[in-house]
Coordinates of C-alpha atoms in Angstrom, one line a residue:
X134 CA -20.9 -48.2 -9.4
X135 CA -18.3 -49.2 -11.7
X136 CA -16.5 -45.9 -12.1
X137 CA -16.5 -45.9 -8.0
X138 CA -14.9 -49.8 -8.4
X139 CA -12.4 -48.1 -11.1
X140 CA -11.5 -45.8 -8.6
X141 CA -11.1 -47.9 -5.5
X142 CA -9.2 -49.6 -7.5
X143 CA -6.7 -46.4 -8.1
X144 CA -6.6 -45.4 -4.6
X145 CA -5.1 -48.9 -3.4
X146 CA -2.8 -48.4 -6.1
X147 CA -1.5 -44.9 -4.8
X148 CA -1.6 -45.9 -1.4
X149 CA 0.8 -48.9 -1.9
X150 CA 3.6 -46.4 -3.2
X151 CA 6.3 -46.0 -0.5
X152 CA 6.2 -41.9 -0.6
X153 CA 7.9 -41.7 2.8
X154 CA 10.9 -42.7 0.5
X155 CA 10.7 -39.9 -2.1
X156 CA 11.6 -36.1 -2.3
X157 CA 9.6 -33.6 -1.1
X158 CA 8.8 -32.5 -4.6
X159 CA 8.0 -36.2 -5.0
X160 CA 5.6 -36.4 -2.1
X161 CA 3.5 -33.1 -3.2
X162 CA 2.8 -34.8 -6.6
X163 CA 1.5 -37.6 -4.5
X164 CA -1.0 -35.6 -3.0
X165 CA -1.7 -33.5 -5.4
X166 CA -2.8 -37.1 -7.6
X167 CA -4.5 -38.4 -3.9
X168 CA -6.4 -34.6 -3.6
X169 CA -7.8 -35.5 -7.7
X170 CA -8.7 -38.9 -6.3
X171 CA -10.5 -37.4 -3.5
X172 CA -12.5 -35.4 -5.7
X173 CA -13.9 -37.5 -8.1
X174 CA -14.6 -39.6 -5.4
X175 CA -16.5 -36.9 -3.6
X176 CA -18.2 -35.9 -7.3
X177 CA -19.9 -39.8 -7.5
X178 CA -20.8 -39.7 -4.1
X179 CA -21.9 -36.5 -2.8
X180 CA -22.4 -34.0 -5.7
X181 CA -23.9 -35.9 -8.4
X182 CA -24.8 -33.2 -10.1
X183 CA -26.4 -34.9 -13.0
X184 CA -28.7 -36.2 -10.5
X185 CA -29.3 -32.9 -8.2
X186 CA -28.6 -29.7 -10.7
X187 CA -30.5 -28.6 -14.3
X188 CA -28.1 -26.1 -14.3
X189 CA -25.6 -28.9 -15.5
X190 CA -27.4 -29.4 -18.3
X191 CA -27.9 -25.6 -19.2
X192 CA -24.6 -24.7 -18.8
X193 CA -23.2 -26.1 -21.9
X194 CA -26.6 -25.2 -24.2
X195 CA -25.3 -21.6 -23.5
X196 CA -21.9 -22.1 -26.0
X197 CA -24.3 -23.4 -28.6
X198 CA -26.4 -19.9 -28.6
X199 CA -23.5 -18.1 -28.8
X200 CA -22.0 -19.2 -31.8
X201 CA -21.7 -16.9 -35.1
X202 CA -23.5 -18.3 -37.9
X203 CA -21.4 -16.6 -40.3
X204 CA -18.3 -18.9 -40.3
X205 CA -17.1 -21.7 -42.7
X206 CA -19.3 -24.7 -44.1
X207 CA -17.6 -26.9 -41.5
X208 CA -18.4 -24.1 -38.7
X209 CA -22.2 -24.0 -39.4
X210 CA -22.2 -28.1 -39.7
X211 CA -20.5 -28.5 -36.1
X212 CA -23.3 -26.0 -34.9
X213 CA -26.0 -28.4 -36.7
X214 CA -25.0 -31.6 -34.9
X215 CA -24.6 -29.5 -32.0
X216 CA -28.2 -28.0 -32.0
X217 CA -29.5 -31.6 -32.8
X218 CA -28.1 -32.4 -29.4
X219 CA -30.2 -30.2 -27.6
X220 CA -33.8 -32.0 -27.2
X221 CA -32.3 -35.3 -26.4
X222 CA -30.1 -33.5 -24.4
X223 CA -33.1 -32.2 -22.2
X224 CA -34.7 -35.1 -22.3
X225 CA -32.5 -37.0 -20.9
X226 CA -31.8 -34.7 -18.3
X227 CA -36.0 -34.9 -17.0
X228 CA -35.2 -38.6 -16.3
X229 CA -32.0 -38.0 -14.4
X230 CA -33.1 -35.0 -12.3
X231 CA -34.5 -36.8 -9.5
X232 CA -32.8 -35.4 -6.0
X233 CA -33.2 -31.6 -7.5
X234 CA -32.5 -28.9 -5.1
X235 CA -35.0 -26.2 -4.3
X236 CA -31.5 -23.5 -5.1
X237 CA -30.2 -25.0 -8.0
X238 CA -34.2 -25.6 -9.6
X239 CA -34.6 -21.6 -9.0
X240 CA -31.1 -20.3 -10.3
X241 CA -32.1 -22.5 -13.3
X242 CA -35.5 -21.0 -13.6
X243 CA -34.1 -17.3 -13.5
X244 CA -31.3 -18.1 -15.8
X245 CA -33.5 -19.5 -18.7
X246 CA -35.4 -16.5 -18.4
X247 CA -33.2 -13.4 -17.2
X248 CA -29.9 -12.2 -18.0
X249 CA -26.9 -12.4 -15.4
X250 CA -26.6 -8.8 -15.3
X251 CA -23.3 -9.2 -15.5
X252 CA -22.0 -10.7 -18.6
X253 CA -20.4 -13.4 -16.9
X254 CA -18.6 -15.2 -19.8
X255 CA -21.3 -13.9 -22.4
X256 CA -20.5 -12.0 -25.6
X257 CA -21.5 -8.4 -24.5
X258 CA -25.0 -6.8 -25.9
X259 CA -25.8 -3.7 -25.1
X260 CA -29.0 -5.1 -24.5
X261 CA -28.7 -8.3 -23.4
X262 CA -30.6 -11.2 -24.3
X263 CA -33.2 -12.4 -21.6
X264 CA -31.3 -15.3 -20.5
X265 CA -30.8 -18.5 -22.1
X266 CA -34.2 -18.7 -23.6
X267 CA -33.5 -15.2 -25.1
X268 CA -30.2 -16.0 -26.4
X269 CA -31.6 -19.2 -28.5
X270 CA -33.7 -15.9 -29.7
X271 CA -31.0 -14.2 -30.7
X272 CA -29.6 -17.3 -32.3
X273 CA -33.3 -17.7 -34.7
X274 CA -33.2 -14.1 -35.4
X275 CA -29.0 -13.6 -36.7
X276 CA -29.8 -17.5 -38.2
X277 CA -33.1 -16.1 -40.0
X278 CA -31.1 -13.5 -41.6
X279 CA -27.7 -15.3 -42.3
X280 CA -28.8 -18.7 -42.7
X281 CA -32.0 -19.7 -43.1
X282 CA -31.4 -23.5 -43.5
X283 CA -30.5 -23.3 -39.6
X284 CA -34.0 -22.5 -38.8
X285 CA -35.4 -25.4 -38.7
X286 CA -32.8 -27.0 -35.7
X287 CA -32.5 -23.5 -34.0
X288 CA -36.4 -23.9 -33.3
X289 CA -36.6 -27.2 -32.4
X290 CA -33.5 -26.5 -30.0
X291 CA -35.4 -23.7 -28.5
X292 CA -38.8 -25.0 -28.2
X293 CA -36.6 -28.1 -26.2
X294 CA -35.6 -25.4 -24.0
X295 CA -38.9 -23.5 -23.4
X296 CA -40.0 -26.9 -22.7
X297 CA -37.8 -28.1 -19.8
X298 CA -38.7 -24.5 -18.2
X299 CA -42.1 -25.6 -18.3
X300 CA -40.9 -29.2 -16.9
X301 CA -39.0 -27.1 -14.1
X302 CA -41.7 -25.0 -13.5
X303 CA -44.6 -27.8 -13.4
X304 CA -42.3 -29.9 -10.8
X305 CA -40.9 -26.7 -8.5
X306 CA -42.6 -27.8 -5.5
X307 CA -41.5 -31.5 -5.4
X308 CA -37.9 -30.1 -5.9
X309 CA -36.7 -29.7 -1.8
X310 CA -33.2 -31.4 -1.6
X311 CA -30.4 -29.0 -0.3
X312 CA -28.2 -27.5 -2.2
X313 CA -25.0 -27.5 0.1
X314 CA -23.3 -30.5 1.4
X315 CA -23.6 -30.4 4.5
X316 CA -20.9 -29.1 7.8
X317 CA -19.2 -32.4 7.7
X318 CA -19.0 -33.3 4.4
X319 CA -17.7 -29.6 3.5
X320 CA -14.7 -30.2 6.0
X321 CA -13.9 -32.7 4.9
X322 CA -13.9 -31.7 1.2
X323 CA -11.9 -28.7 1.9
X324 CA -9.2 -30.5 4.2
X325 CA -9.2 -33.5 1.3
X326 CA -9.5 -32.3 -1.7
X327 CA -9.1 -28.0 -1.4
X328 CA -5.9 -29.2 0.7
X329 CA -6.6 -26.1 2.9
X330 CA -5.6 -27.2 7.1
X331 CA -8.7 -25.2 8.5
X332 CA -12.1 -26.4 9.4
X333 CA -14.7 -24.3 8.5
X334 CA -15.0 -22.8 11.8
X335 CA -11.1 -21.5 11.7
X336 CA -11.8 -19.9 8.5
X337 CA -15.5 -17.6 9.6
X338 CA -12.8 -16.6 12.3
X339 CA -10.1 -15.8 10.1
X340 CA -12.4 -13.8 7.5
X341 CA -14.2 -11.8 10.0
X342 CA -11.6 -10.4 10.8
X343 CA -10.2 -9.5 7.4
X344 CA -13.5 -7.9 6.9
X345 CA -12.7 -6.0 9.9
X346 CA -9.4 -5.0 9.3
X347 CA -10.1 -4.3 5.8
X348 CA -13.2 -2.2 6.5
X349 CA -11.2 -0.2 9.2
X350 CA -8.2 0.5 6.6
X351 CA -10.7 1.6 4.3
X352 CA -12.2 4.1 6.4
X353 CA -8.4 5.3 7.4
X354 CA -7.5 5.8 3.6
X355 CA -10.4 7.4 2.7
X356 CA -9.6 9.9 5.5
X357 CA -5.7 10.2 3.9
X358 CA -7.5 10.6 0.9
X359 CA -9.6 13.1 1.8
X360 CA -8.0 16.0 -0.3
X361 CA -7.1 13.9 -3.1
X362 CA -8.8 14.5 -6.5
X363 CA -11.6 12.0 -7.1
X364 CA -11.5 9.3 -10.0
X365 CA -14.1 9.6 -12.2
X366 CA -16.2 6.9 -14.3
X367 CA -14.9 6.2 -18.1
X368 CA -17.3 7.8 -20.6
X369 CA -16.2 5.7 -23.4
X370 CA -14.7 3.0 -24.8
X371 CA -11.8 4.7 -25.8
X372 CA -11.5 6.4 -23.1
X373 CA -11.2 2.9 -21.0
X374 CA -8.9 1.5 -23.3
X375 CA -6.4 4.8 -22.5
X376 CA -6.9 4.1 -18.7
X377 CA -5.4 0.0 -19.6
X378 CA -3.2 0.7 -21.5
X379 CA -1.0 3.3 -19.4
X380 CA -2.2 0.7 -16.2
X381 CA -0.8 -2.1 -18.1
X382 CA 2.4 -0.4 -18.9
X383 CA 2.9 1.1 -15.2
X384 CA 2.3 -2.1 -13.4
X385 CA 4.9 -3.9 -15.9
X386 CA 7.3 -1.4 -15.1
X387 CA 7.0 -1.9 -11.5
X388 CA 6.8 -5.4 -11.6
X389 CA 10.3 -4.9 -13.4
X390 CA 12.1 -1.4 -11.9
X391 CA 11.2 -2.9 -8.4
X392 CA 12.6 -6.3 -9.0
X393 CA 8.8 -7.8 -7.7
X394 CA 8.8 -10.8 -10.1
X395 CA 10.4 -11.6 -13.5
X396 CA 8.2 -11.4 -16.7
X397 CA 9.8 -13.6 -19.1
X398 CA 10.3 -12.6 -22.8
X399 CA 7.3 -15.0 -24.2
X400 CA 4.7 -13.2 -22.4
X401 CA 3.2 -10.6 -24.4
X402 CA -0.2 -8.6 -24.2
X403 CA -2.6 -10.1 -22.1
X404 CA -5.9 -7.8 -22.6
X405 CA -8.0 -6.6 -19.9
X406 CA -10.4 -8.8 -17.8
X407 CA -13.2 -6.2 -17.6
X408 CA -14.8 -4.8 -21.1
X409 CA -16.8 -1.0 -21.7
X410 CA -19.7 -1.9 -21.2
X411 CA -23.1 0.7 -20.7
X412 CA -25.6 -0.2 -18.9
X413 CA -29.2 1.4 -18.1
X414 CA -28.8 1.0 -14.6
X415 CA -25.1 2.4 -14.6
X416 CA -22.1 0.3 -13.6
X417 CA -22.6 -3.0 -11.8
X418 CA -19.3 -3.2 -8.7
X419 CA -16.7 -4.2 -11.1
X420 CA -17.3 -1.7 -13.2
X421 CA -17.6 1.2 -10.6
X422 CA -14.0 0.5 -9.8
X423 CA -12.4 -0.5 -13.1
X424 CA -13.7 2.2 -14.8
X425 CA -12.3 4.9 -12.7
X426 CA -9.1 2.8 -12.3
X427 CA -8.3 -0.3 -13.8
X428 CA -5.2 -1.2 -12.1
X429 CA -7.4 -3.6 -8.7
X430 CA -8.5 -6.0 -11.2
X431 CA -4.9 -5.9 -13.5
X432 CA -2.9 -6.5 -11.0
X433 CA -5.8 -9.9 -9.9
X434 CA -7.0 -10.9 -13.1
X435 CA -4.1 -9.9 -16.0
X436 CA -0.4 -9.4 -14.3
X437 CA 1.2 -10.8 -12.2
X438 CA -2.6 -12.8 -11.6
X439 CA -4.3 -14.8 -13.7
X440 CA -3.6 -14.3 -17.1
X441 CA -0.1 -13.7 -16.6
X442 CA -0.1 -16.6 -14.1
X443 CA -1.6 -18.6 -17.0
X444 CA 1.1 -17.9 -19.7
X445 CA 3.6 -19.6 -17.3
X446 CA 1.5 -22.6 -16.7
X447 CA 1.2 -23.3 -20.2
X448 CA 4.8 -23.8 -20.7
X449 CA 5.0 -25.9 -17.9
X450 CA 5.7 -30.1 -19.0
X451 CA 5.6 -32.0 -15.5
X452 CA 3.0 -34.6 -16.2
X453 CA 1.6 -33.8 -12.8
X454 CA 1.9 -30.3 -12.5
X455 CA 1.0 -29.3 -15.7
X456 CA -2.6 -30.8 -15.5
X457 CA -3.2 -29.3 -12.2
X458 CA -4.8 -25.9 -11.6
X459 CA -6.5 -25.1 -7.9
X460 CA -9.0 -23.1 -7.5
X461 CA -7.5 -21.8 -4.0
X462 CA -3.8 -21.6 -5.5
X463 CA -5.1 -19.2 -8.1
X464 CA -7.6 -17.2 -6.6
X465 CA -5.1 -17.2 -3.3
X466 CA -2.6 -15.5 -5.8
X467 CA -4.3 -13.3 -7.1
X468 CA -6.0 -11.8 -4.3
X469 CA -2.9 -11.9 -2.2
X470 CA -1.5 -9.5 -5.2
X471 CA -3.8 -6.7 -4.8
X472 CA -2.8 -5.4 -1.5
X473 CA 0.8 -6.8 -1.2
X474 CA 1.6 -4.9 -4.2
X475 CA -0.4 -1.5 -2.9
X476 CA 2.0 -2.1 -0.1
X477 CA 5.1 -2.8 -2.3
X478 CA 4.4 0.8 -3.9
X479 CA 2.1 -0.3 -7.1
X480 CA -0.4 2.7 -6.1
X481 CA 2.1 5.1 -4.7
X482 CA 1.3 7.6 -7.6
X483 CA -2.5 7.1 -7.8
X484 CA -3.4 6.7 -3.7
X485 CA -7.3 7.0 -4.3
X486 CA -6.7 3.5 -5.9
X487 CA -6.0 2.2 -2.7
X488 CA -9.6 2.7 -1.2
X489 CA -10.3 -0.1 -4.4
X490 CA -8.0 -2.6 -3.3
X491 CA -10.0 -2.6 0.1
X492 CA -13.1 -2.9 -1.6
X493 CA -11.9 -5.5 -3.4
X494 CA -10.2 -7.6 -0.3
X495 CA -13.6 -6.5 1.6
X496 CA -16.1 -8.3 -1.2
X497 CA -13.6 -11.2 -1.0
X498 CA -13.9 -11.5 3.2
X499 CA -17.9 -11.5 2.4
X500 CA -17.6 -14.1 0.5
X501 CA -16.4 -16.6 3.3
X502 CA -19.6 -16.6 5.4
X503 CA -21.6 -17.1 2.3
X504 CA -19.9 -20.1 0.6
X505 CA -19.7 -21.9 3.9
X506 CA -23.2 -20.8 5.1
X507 CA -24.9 -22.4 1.6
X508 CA -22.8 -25.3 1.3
X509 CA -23.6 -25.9 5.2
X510 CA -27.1 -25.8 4.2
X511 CA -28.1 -22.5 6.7
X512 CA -28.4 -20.0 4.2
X513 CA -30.5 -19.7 0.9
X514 CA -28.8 -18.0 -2.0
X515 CA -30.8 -15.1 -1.1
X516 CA -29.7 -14.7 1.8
X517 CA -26.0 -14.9 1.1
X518 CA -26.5 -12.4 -1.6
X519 CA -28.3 -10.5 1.1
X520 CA -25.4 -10.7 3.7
X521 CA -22.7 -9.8 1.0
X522 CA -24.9 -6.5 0.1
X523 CA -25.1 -5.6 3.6
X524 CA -21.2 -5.8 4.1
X525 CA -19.7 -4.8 0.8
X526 CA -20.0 -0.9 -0.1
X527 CA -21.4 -0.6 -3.9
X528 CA -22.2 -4.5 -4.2
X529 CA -25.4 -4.4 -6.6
X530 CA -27.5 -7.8 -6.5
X531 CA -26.4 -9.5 -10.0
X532 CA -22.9 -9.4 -8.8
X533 CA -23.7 -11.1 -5.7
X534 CA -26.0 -13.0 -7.4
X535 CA -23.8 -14.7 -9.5
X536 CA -21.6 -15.1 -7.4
X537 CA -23.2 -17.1 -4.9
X538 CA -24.3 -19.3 -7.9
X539 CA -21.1 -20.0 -8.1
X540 CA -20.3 -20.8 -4.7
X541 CA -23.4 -23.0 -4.4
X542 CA -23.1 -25.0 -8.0
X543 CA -19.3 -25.7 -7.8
X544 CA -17.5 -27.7 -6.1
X545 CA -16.9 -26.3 -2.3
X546 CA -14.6 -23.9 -1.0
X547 CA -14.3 -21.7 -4.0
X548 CA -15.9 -18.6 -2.4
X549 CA -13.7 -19.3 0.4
X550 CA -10.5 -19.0 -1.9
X551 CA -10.2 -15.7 -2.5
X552 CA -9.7 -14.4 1.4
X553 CA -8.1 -18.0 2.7
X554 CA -6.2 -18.2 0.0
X555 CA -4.6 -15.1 0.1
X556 CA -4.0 -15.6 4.0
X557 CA -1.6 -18.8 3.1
X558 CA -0.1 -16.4 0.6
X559 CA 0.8 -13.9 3.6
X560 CA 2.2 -16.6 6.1
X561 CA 4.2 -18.4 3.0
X562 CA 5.4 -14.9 2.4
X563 CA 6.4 -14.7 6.1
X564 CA 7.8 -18.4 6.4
X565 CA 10.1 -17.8 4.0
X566 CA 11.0 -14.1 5.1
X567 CA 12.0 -15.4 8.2
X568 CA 13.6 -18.5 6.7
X569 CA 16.2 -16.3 4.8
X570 CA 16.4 -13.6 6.4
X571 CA 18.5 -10.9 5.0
X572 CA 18.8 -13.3 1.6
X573 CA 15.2 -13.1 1.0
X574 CA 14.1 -11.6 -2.2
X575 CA 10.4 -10.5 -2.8
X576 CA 10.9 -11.5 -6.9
X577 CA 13.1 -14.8 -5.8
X578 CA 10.1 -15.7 -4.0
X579 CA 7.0 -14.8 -6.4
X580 CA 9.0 -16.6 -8.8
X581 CA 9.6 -20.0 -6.9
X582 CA 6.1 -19.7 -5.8
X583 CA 5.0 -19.6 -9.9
X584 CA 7.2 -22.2 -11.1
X585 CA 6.1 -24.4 -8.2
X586 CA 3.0 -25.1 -10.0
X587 CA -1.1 -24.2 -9.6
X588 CA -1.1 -26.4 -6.7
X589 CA -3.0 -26.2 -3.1
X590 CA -0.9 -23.3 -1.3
X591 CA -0.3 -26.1 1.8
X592 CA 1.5 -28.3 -1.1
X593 CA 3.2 -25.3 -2.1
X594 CA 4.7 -24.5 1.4
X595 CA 5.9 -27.7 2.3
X596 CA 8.1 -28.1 -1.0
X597 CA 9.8 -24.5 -0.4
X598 CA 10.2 -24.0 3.5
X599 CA 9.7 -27.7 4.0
X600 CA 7.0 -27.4 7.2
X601 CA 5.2 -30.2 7.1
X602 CA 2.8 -29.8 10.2
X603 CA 0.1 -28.6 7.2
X604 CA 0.5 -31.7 4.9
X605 CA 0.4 -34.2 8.2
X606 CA -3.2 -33.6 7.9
X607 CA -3.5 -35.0 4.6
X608 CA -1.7 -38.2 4.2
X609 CA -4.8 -40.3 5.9
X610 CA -8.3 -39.4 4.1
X611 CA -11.1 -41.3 6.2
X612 CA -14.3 -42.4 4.2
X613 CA -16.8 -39.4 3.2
X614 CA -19.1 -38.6 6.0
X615 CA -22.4 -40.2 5.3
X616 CA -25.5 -37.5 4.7
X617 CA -27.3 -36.6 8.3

């Protein structure tokens, strides 16, 4: 209650600022500070997720079994205080987990117990631990060795965790709330706070027929590509790290040669986004691609995309800008970079490759249903990893397992941000095409777009073609739709 008074009291605040005065740069920063409103707003009303998810609880107990017990004096005392935390911690948490969702209680339940399969954000293992349980394990066993005087809290950390599995377990069936929000409340989150002018029905539309499209150009470059050698599966880490590096260095000196966007002298070696990894069962999807050719998930996740992407937005100052990073802006990006690129001539000496980038784009189109299909309450998680499987060649179930945790346990929209995303990228690219004319320049424009700032693509194309018929829809936000 009094964090939604402190923010009422915000919003009257913004919404007595005479905007329709200001710039158009002025006027995205003021909704780009009304979209942040919107959210915390939607957070205290709708999400709770203190209230309706272990999973927030978990999720940070996983950094704590992680850390190396071989560091500094200092190191190993911050790791104390923090294992201390834990039983209070989970404590805590079985008196605030009253409105827990039948999803978010079983995702828990196989996390404590199982391991992603994917090494999402885990240190790699060639055998990986068995979930978070098993990683609090691993923590006892390098502490028994290394430091014994950890013991003591590791075990009484990890017997708090065994026992809120128990707790989860004993309570399962009383756990029935829904883990989505709801049609009307998702609309309205992703018009209000994703920025994004589509209803949820607009974008279905839109993605089925980018899966379409995307399936039908896959089939018509495997046929190009019939007589084409095939790329073969890394063997070894070394031989991986040969494939990134001469990807790395081919993609900067296209990005460069063909004048696609300008890589400032700070930025410097940005790694890879996918490590060597072998597993029993073979490679999981990402792996199947990246380690016949790495350059799909470069071009997305290291340069021109994300890590690239983030370089520049750490150098940014704007006290607006520089503190705001959308989920849709980036993933919109970076998706929009894998076939525009194929396209500009990034794969025109490796043309297998480009039976990846469809993959990719046809994985991201799969996505849409799912997100909106869990959030809307009509779908379990199994069965949006089950529709994803069905429509995504080589999609093995911990990949779309974990990623339709994701879609259900964050905020909404972000499975839709990949596909939709990427669509705004392709009609900005076409706006401003049009706009200029014979002036336009692909790099000009990849470089306005970056220095505009990791904000909703809507935001983005008002400031540089200055259409405003997208942000008309977001100057009014009506209350949050009441739960039906």
């Amino acid at each position: 209650t009094q964090k939604l008074a402190g923010l009422g009291a915000l919003e009257t605040k913004l919404a007595a600022l005479p905007v329709e005065t200001w710039s158009r740069a002025g006027q995205v920063d003021y909704l780009a500070v009304k979209s942040i409103l919107n959210g915390y707003r939607f957070n205290l009303e709708v999400l709770r997720p203190w209230k309706r998810d272990p999973g927030f609880y978990l999720d940070p107990l996983m950094a704590v079994a992680f850390t190396e017990v071989t560091g500094s004096e200092e190191d190993i005392a911050k790791l104390r205080a923090r294992l201390r935390q834990v039983p209070p911690l989970l404590a805590s948490a079985q008196g605030n987990l009253t409105e827990v969702a039948g999803d978010f209680a079983d995702l828990a339940l196989h996390n404590l117990e199982n391991s992603d399969g994917v090494n999402h954000y885990h240190p790699y293992r060639p055998v990986p631990p068995a979930g978070i349980i098993g990683w609090y394990d691993d923590l006892l066993a390098r502490s028994t060795a290394a430091r014994p005087d950890l013991v003591a809290d590791v075990v009484a950390a990890r017997d708090a965790v065994v026992g809120f599995r128990d707790w989860l377990r004993a309570g399962r069936a009383q756990m029935t709330a829904p883990g989505g929000v709801g049609a009307e409340r998702y609309d309205w989150y992703i018009r209000h706070v994703r920025m994004i002018p589509l209803t949820a029905a607009e974008m279905l539309t839109l993605a089925e027929r980018e899966h379409e499209r995307m399936t039908a150009a896959l089939a018509l470059l495997r046929h190009r590509n019939r007589g084409e050698p095939a790329l073969t599966l890394s063997q070894s880490a070394a031989e991986q790290a040969g494939k990134v590096a001469a990807t790395d260095k081919a993609v900067r000196r296209f990005l460069t040669e063909q004048d696609i966007v300008t890589i400032p002298d700070f930025v410097g070696e940005l790694g890879s986004n996918t490590p060597y990894i072998e597993r029993p069962g073979g490679p999981n999807f990402w792996e199947q691609i990246q380690f016949r050719d790495p350059i799909p998930d470069h071009l997305h996740a290291v340069i021109p995309g994300h890590r690239f992407d983030a370089v520049l937005a750490a150098r940014d100052t704007r006290p607006i800008r520089s503190s705001y990073s959308d989920g849709g802006r980036a993933e919109g990006w970076a998706t929009y970079l894998e076939e525009a690129l194929m396209l500009a001539g990034a794969t025109s000496d490796r043309p297998r490759s480009d039976v990846f980038m469809q993959l990719f784009g046809i994985f991201r189109a799969a996505r849409v249903p799912a997100d909106i299909a869990m959030q809307q309450n009509r779908w379990t998680v199994a069965e949006a990893v089950n529709s994803m499987r069905a429509r995504t060649p080589w999609l093995d179930e911990d990949v779309a397992r974990v990623d339709a945790e994701i879609y259900l346990r964050r905020p909404p929209g972000y499975g839709i941000a990949y596909t939709i995303g990427k669509l705004q990228m392709d009609a900005l690219l076409a706006d401003r095409a049009s706009q200029l004319g014979e002036a336009f320049s692909l790099r000009e424009f990849h470089d306005a777009f970056l220095a505009a700032g990791r904000l909703p693509i809507a935001l983005v194309r008002y400031e540089m073609t200055g259409a405003g018929e997208e942000v008309a829809l977001f100057w009014k936000t009506p209350p949050v739709p009441s739960a039906r």
